[in-house]
Each structure stands twice: as structure tokens, then as C-alpha cells.
Amino acid sequence: MTDKPGKKDKTNKQDFHDILVKHVLGQEVNVRDFLSFVLPDEIKQRLNFEKILYDVTTYISPRYRKNFSDLVVKSEIDNRTTDIYILIEHKSGFNTPRAVFVQIIKYIYLMLQHDLDEDKNLRIVIPLVLYHGKRSWTVPPSFRDLFSVHETIKPFIIDFRYLLFNTGKWNEGEDTALKKMHNNVLLLSFLLLLKTAYETGTVVIEKIIKLWYNNKLFSKFNLIELYFQYLVYIRDMTEEDLEELFERAGIDGGKIMPTIVDKWIE
């Protein structure tokens, strides 16, 4: 990113959510630790974490691109091709629960049709939704739950479930989470930034700053540059805001601030 982050409108801020997600989860070590952190044990035990590939194509319908982005991680379960379709819901509120399911169905259909055309075994598709919006997540857990019909009819309706990681409901302590993430400080920082993206308080942000400082990441600023830029963009932070943030975190920002101000603060 080369532009300075002045006051941004809501659309640009949504774009920057997507930029950060793709940057972080587009790195193999991060997505491996993320999946290890969020997937249930019964899946983790059978997923081949040594084989992690990406499909860089986006499968989001044009009408939903203001709401969603996606990322496809390819692996294996029990030696069978497996796609983990990560659907990222960024907006403060989604249009309807139907849109979530229709987008997932679209991906499943495209992949199964591809396997059929290639005369391959049908792959496993595991949908995983990453949500960090303002509103409570109200999408039902299974597709069949969208239909208000008699129980005798439901068995004839196609059905599937999705996995959900809702940053708003994630309240695990940082130390515990870090252990589960194989001490991946950048991944923990990323999830904390998403969790607090719509908040005005700075307590969690101060923890992130301390985490970076204690792990000497300010001396490797290129590793956290996009994270820091995200923080400045989303919070519309000024130079004074950052100075206060460092002060509350108990960190001398004298050597750090000039770099940040020169790059991003207008």
C-alpha cells in the first residue's frame, strides 16, 4: 500500500478489511495456524496440514462483493481432495441469511461440477465463515433451517452446515489463544484487530502494541506495517492519537512515530 490513509469513506474501509484478510490468510503459515485454531478436533485430526494450497480465484457473485470476500484453501481429508471454502463477511450487517447460503452453494456446485466434468471423485467442501461485523450473527446453522415447512418435508430439502468463527463472540485470553496458534503473534494480532475494528476503546489495541513491542516486531516493521496501517485507516487515527496510544501502552514511541507519521498521517 502506498497511499497515505487520510479520512476514508465506508467503502474504502471495507476494502481495507479485505486487503488485510487476504494479506494475512494468504500466507501459508498463518492460514495453517488459523485453521488449527478454529477447526473442530474431528476435522483437524483428519486434515492434512502438510498439504496446503490456494485457489486465488474469487467465487463471489458480483452482487455480493460489497458484503463478502472469499479464500479457498485446498488440502486433503483421509486422502480425499478437500476444499475449505472460507467466506469472509466484513460488513456491519449482511443483506439476508439467504445470501450466505446461496454464496456457499454456488461454490459447492461449481467445484462438484468441475469434478464431474473431469471424471474425478467428488471433493469434500467444508464451508467456514469468518465474521467480524457490528451486528449479531443471526444466520441459522444449516440451510434447511431457512425453510418453515412441516418436519415431514424437511428430509427432502437439500441441507448442509457451515463452520463459523465470529470474532465478536471470541473472548479467549490472549495467552491461551497464542498457545493454540503455535505462538503466531501476527495471527493473534490480526484476529484482535478484526474483533475491535468497530470499537472506539483502545484497551485491546494497547495489548496489541505491547505484544508487538515485547516480540521486537517494531525493529522488523515490515512484518507489521500493513497491520498498523489497517489500525490507522479503520480508526481514523491522528498523530496525537498514536502518541497517546503508545503512552497508555507504556512504550516510548519516539523512535517509532517518525516512520508512521511520514508514511500515513496527514
Short mmCIF file of N, CA, C and O in Angstrom, two decimals, residues 130-210:
data_model
loop_
_atom_site.label_atom_id
_atom_site.label_comp_id
_atom_site.label_asym_id
_atom_site.label_seq_id
_atom_site.Cartn_x
_atom_site.Cartn_y
_atom_site.Cartn_z
N LEU A 130 -15.91 -16.52 8.32
CA LEU A 130 -15.20 -15.63 9.25
C LEU A 130 -15.99 -14.33 9.29
O LEU A 130 -16.10 -13.62 8.30
N TYR A 131 -16.55 -14.01 10.46
CA TYR A 131 -17.42 -12.84 10.58
C TYR A 131 -16.87 -11.87 11.62
O TYR A 131 -16.51 -12.27 12.73
N HIS A 132 -16.84 -10.57 11.24
CA HIS A 132 -16.43 -9.57 12.23
C HIS A 132 -17.22 -8.27 12.06
O HIS A 132 -16.71 -7.17 12.16
N GLY A 133 -18.51 -8.42 11.82
CA GLY A 133 -19.37 -7.26 11.66
C GLY A 133 -19.86 -6.71 12.98
O GLY A 133 -19.63 -7.26 14.05
N LYS A 134 -20.61 -5.60 12.90
CA LYS A 134 -21.15 -4.96 14.10
C LYS A 134 -22.32 -5.73 14.68
O LYS A 134 -22.47 -5.84 15.89
N ARG A 135 -23.18 -6.21 13.81
CA ARG A 135 -24.42 -6.84 14.27
C ARG A 135 -24.18 -8.26 14.76
O ARG A 135 -23.19 -8.90 14.42
N SER A 136 -25.13 -8.74 15.55
CA SER A 136 -25.07 -10.14 15.99
C SER A 136 -25.27 -11.04 14.78
O SER A 136 -25.99 -10.70 13.83
N TRP A 137 -24.63 -12.20 14.81
CA TRP A 137 -24.76 -13.17 13.73
C TRP A 137 -26.07 -13.92 13.91
O TRP A 137 -26.28 -14.60 14.91
N THR A 138 -26.96 -13.79 12.93
CA THR A 138 -28.28 -14.41 13.05
C THR A 138 -28.56 -15.45 11.98
O THR A 138 -29.68 -15.94 11.87
N VAL A 139 -27.56 -15.80 11.20
CA VAL A 139 -27.75 -16.81 10.16
C VAL A 139 -27.90 -18.17 10.81
O VAL A 139 -27.07 -18.55 11.65
N PRO A 140 -28.93 -18.93 10.48
CA PRO A 140 -29.11 -20.26 11.10
C PRO A 140 -27.97 -21.19 10.74
O PRO A 140 -27.27 -20.98 9.74
N PRO A 141 -27.74 -22.22 11.55
CA PRO A 141 -26.57 -23.09 11.34
C PRO A 141 -26.65 -24.00 10.12
O PRO A 141 -25.62 -24.47 9.64
N SER A 142 -27.85 -24.27 9.63
CA SER A 142 -27.96 -25.17 8.48
C SER A 142 -28.94 -24.60 7.45
O SER A 142 -29.85 -23.84 7.78
N PHE A 143 -28.72 -24.96 6.21
CA PHE A 143 -29.53 -24.46 5.11
C PHE A 143 -31.00 -24.81 5.29
O PHE A 143 -31.90 -24.01 5.03
N ARG A 144 -31.26 -25.99 5.76
CA ARG A 144 -32.63 -26.46 5.91
C ARG A 144 -33.42 -25.60 6.88
O ARG A 144 -34.66 -25.51 6.80
N ASP A 145 -32.71 -24.92 7.81
CA ASP A 145 -33.39 -24.09 8.79
C ASP A 145 -34.04 -22.86 8.18
O ASP A 145 -34.83 -22.17 8.84
N LEU A 146 -33.72 -22.56 6.93
CA LEU A 146 -34.34 -21.41 6.26
C LEU A 146 -35.78 -21.67 5.88
O LEU A 146 -36.53 -20.73 5.59
N PHE A 147 -36.16 -22.93 5.88
CA PHE A 147 -37.48 -23.31 5.37
C PHE A 147 -38.45 -23.59 6.51
O PHE A 147 -38.23 -24.50 7.32
N SER A 148 -39.53 -22.82 6.53
CA SER A 148 -40.57 -23.04 7.54
C SER A 148 -41.61 -23.99 6.95
O SER A 148 -42.65 -23.57 6.42
N VAL A 149 -41.28 -25.26 7.01
CA VAL A 149 -42.18 -26.28 6.47
C VAL A 149 -42.34 -27.39 7.50
O VAL A 149 -41.59 -27.47 8.48
N HIS A 150 -43.28 -28.25 7.27
CA HIS A 150 -43.55 -29.37 8.16
C HIS A 150 -42.33 -30.29 8.21
O HIS A 150 -41.60 -30.46 7.22
N GLU A 151 -42.10 -30.89 9.37
CA GLU A 151 -40.94 -31.77 9.57
C GLU A 151 -40.92 -32.93 8.58
O GLU A 151 -39.84 -33.46 8.27
N THR A 152 -42.07 -33.35 8.10
CA THR A 152 -42.11 -34.46 7.15
C THR A 152 -41.55 -34.07 5.79
O THR A 152 -41.18 -34.94 4.98
N ILE A 153 -41.49 -32.78 5.52
CA ILE A 153 -40.99 -32.28 4.24
C ILE A 153 -39.48 -32.03 4.28
O ILE A 153 -38.78 -32.19 3.27
N LYS A 154 -38.96 -31.67 5.44
CA LYS A 154 -37.56 -31.26 5.54
C LYS A 154 -36.56 -32.30 5.05
O LYS A 154 -35.52 -31.93 4.48
N PRO A 155 -36.79 -33.59 5.23
CA PRO A 155 -35.81 -34.56 4.72
C PRO A 155 -35.58 -34.50 3.22
O PRO A 155 -34.55 -34.99 2.72
N PHE A 156 -36.50 -33.88 2.50
CA PHE A 156 -36.38 -33.81 1.04
C PHE A 156 -35.73 -32.50 0.58
O PHE A 156 -35.57 -32.28 -0.62
N ILE A 157 -35.36 -31.66 1.52
CA ILE A 157 -34.70 -30.40 1.19
C ILE A 157 -33.19 -30.58 1.33
O ILE A 157 -32.71 -31.13 2.32
N ILE A 158 -32.46 -30.13 0.33
CA ILE A 158 -31.00 -30.23 0.39
C ILE A 158 -30.52 -29.53 1.66
O ILE A 158 -31.09 -28.52 2.09
N ASP A 159 -29.46 -30.06 2.27
CA ASP A 159 -29.03 -29.48 3.53
C ASP A 159 -27.50 -29.54 3.66
O ASP A 159 -26.85 -30.45 3.13
N PHE A 160 -26.95 -28.54 4.33
CA PHE A 160 -25.55 -28.55 4.72
C PHE A 160 -25.38 -27.55 5.84
O PHE A 160 -26.22 -26.67 6.06
N ARG A 161 -24.28 -27.67 6.55
CA ARG A 161 -23.94 -26.76 7.62
C ARG A 161 -22.63 -26.05 7.29
O ARG A 161 -21.91 -26.46 6.38
N TYR A 162 -22.33 -25.02 8.02
CA TYR A 162 -21.07 -24.31 7.85
C TYR A 162 -20.44 -24.13 9.22
O TYR A 162 -21.12 -24.16 10.25
N LEU A 163 -19.14 -23.95 9.24
CA LEU A 163 -18.42 -23.61 10.46
C LEU A 163 -18.38 -22.09 10.57
O LEU A 163 -18.30 -21.39 9.56
N LEU A 164 -18.41 -21.58 11.78
CA LEU A 164 -18.41 -20.13 12.00
C LEU A 164 -17.35 -19.74 13.01
O LEU A 164 -17.26 -20.33 14.09
N PHE A 165 -16.53 -18.75 12.62
CA PHE A 165 -15.67 -18.09 13.59
C PHE A 165 -16.09 -16.63 13.65
O PHE A 165 -15.86 -15.86 12.72
N ASN A 166 -16.76 -16.28 14.74
CA ASN A 166 -17.31 -14.95 14.94
C ASN A 166 -16.40 -14.21 15.91
O ASN A 166 -16.37 -14.52 17.10
N THR A 167 -15.65 -13.22 15.41
CA THR A 167 -14.71 -12.54 16.29
C THR A 167 -15.41 -11.85 17.46
O THR A 167 -14.82 -11.69 18.52
N GLY A 168 -16.66 -11.45 17.26
CA GLY A 168 -17.40 -10.79 18.33
C GLY A 168 -17.69 -11.70 19.50
O GLY A 168 -17.91 -11.23 20.63
N LYS A 169 -17.74 -12.99 19.26
CA LYS A 169 -18.03 -13.97 20.32
C LYS A 169 -16.76 -14.62 20.86
O LYS A 169 -16.83 -15.48 21.73
N TRP A 170 -15.63 -14.24 20.32
CA TRP A 170 -14.36 -14.83 20.73
C TRP A 170 -13.82 -14.03 21.91
O TRP A 170 -13.42 -12.89 21.78
N ASN A 171 -13.82 -14.63 23.08
CA ASN A 171 -13.41 -13.94 24.30
C ASN A 171 -12.28 -14.65 25.03
O ASN A 171 -12.10 -14.48 26.24
N GLU A 172 -11.52 -15.43 24.31
CA GLU A 172 -10.43 -16.19 24.91
C GLU A 172 -9.27 -15.27 25.28
O GLU A 172 -9.00 -14.28 24.59
N GLY A 173 -8.60 -15.55 26.38
CA GLY A 173 -7.44 -14.76 26.78
C GLY A 173 -6.33 -14.85 25.76
O GLY A 173 -6.16 -15.88 25.09
N GLU A 174 -5.56 -13.77 25.65
CA GLU A 174 -4.51 -13.72 24.62
C GLU A 174 -3.46 -14.80 24.80
O GLU A 174 -3.01 -15.42 23.83
N ASP A 175 -3.07 -15.06 26.03
CA ASP A 175 -2.03 -16.06 26.27
C ASP A 175 -2.50 -17.45 25.86
O ASP A 175 -1.76 -18.22 25.23
N THR A 176 -3.74 -17.78 26.21
CA THR A 176 -4.31 -19.09 25.85
C THR A 176 -4.42 -19.22 24.34
O THR A 176 -4.05 -20.24 23.75
N ALA A 177 -4.94 -18.16 23.71
CA ALA A 177 -5.11 -18.19 22.25
C ALA A 177 -3.77 -18.32 21.55
O ALA A 177 -3.64 -19.06 20.57
N LEU A 178 -2.77 -17.62 22.05
CA LEU A 178 -1.45 -17.64 21.41
C LEU A 178 -0.85 -19.04 21.41
O LEU A 178 -0.23 -19.47 20.43
N LYS A 179 -1.05 -19.77 22.50
CA LYS A 179 -0.55 -21.14 22.57
C LYS A 179 -1.24 -22.01 21.51
O LYS A 179 -0.61 -22.84 20.85
N LYS A 180 -2.54 -21.83 21.37
CA LYS A 180 -3.29 -22.62 20.40
C LYS A 180 -2.92 -22.26 18.96
O LYS A 180 -3.12 -23.06 18.04
N MET A 181 -2.37 -21.05 18.79
CA MET A 181 -1.97 -20.60 17.45
C MET A 181 -0.49 -20.86 17.19
O MET A 181 0.10 -20.26 16.29
N HIS A 182 0.12 -21.70 18.01
CA HIS A 182 1.54 -22.02 17.86
C HIS A 182 2.40 -20.75 17.97
O HIS A 182 3.37 -20.57 17.22
N ASN A 183 2.01 -19.88 18.92
CA ASN A 183 2.74 -18.64 19.19
C ASN A 183 2.87 -17.73 17.96
O ASN A 183 3.86 -17.01 17.81
N ASN A 184 1.85 -17.75 17.13
CA ASN A 184 1.83 -16.90 15.94
C ASN A 184 1.29 -15.52 16.34
O ASN A 184 0.08 -15.27 16.34
N VAL A 185 2.21 -14.62 16.67
CA VAL A 185 1.85 -13.29 17.15
C VAL A 185 1.09 -12.49 16.09
O VAL A 185 0.15 -11.76 16.39
N LEU A 186 1.49 -12.63 14.84
CA LEU A 186 0.84 -11.88 13.77
C LEU A 186 -0.60 -12.34 13.57
O LEU A 186 -1.49 -11.52 13.32
N LEU A 187 -0.85 -13.63 13.67
CA LEU A 187 -2.21 -14.13 13.54
C LEU A 187 -3.09 -13.64 14.68
O LEU A 187 -4.22 -13.21 14.47
N LEU A 188 -2.57 -13.70 15.90
CA LEU A 188 -3.32 -13.20 17.04
C LEU A 188 -3.61 -11.71 16.88
O LEU A 188 -4.74 -11.25 17.13
N SER A 189 -2.63 -10.94 16.43
CA SER A 189 -2.83 -9.51 16.21
C SER A 189 -3.93 -9.27 15.18
O SER A 189 -4.79 -8.39 15.37
N PHE A 190 -3.90 -10.03 14.12
CA PHE A 190 -4.89 -9.92 13.05
C PHE A 190 -6.31 -10.15 13.58
O PHE A 190 -7.22 -9.34 13.33
N LEU A 191 -6.51 -11.21 14.34
CA LEU A 191 -7.84 -11.52 14.85
C LEU A 191 -8.31 -10.49 15.87
O LEU A 191 -9.49 -10.13 15.92
N LEU A 192 -7.39 -9.98 16.67
CA LEU A 192 -7.75 -8.94 17.63
C LEU A 192 -8.11 -7.64 16.92
O LEU A 192 -9.04 -6.93 17.34
N LEU A 193 -7.40 -7.32 15.85
CA LEU A 193 -7.74 -6.12 15.08
C LEU A 193 -9.12 -6.24 14.45
O LEU A 193 -9.90 -5.27 14.45
N LEU A 194 -9.44 -7.41 13.92
CA LEU A 194 -10.78 -7.62 13.36
C LEU A 194 -11.84 -7.52 14.44
O LEU A 194 -12.90 -6.91 14.24
N LYS A 195 -11.56 -8.11 15.57
CA LYS A 195 -12.54 -8.13 16.68
C LYS A 195 -12.89 -6.72 17.13
O LYS A 195 -14.04 -6.44 17.49
N THR A 196 -11.91 -5.82 17.13
CA THR A 196 -12.12 -4.47 17.67
C THR A 196 -12.27 -3.41 16.58
O THR A 196 -12.21 -2.22 16.86
N ALA A 197 -12.48 -3.84 15.34
CA ALA A 197 -12.50 -2.90 14.21
C ALA A 197 -13.57 -1.83 14.35
O ALA A 197 -13.40 -0.70 13.88
N TYR A 198 -14.69 -2.17 14.99
CA TYR A 198 -15.80 -1.23 15.09
C TYR A 198 -15.93 -0.64 16.49
O TYR A 198 -16.92 0.02 16.80
N GLU A 199 -14.94 -0.87 17.33
CA GLU A 199 -14.98 -0.34 18.69
C GLU A 199 -14.23 0.99 18.76
O GLU A 199 -13.39 1.30 17.92
N THR A 200 -14.54 1.77 19.80
CA THR A 200 -13.85 3.04 19.99
C THR A 200 -12.82 2.96 21.12
O THR A 200 -11.92 3.79 21.19
N GLY A 201 -12.95 1.97 21.99
CA GLY A 201 -11.99 1.81 23.07
C GLY A 201 -10.64 1.35 22.57
O GLY A 201 -10.51 0.85 21.44
N THR A 202 -9.62 1.52 23.41
CA THR A 202 -8.25 1.19 22.96
C THR A 202 -7.57 0.14 23.82
O THR A 202 -6.38 -0.13 23.62
N VAL A 203 -8.27 -0.47 24.76
CA VAL A 203 -7.64 -1.42 25.67
C VAL A 203 -7.00 -2.58 24.90
O VAL A 203 -5.84 -2.94 25.13
N VAL A 204 -7.75 -3.16 23.97
CA VAL A 204 -7.22 -4.29 23.20
C VAL A 204 -6.11 -3.82 22.27
O VAL A 204 -5.10 -4.52 22.08
N ILE A 205 -6.25 -2.64 21.69
CA ILE A 205 -5.21 -2.11 20.81
C ILE A 205 -3.91 -1.91 21.59
O ILE A 205 -2.81 -2.19 21.09
N GLU A 206 -4.01 -1.44 22.82
CA GLU A 206 -2.81 -1.30 23.66
C GLU A 206 -2.14 -2.64 23.89
O GLU A 206 -0.91 -2.75 23.89
N LYS A 207 -2.95 -3.69 24.05
CA LYS A 207 -2.39 -5.04 24.22
C LYS A 207 -1.64 -5.47 22.96
O LYS A 207 -0.58 -6.11 23.04
N ILE A 208 -2.20 -5.13 21.80
CA ILE A 208 -1.54 -5.49 20.53
C ILE A 208 -0.21 -4.76 20.41
O ILE A 208 0.82 -5.36 20.04
N ILE A 209 -0.20 -3.47 20.74
CA ILE A 209 1.03 -2.68 20.68
C ILE A 209 2.10 -3.29 21.60
O ILE A 209 3.27 -3.43 21.24
N LYS A 210 1.68 -3.67 22.82
CA LYS A 210 2.62 -4.29 23.76
C LYS A 210 3.12 -5.63 23.23
O LYS A 210 4.29 -5.99 23.39
#
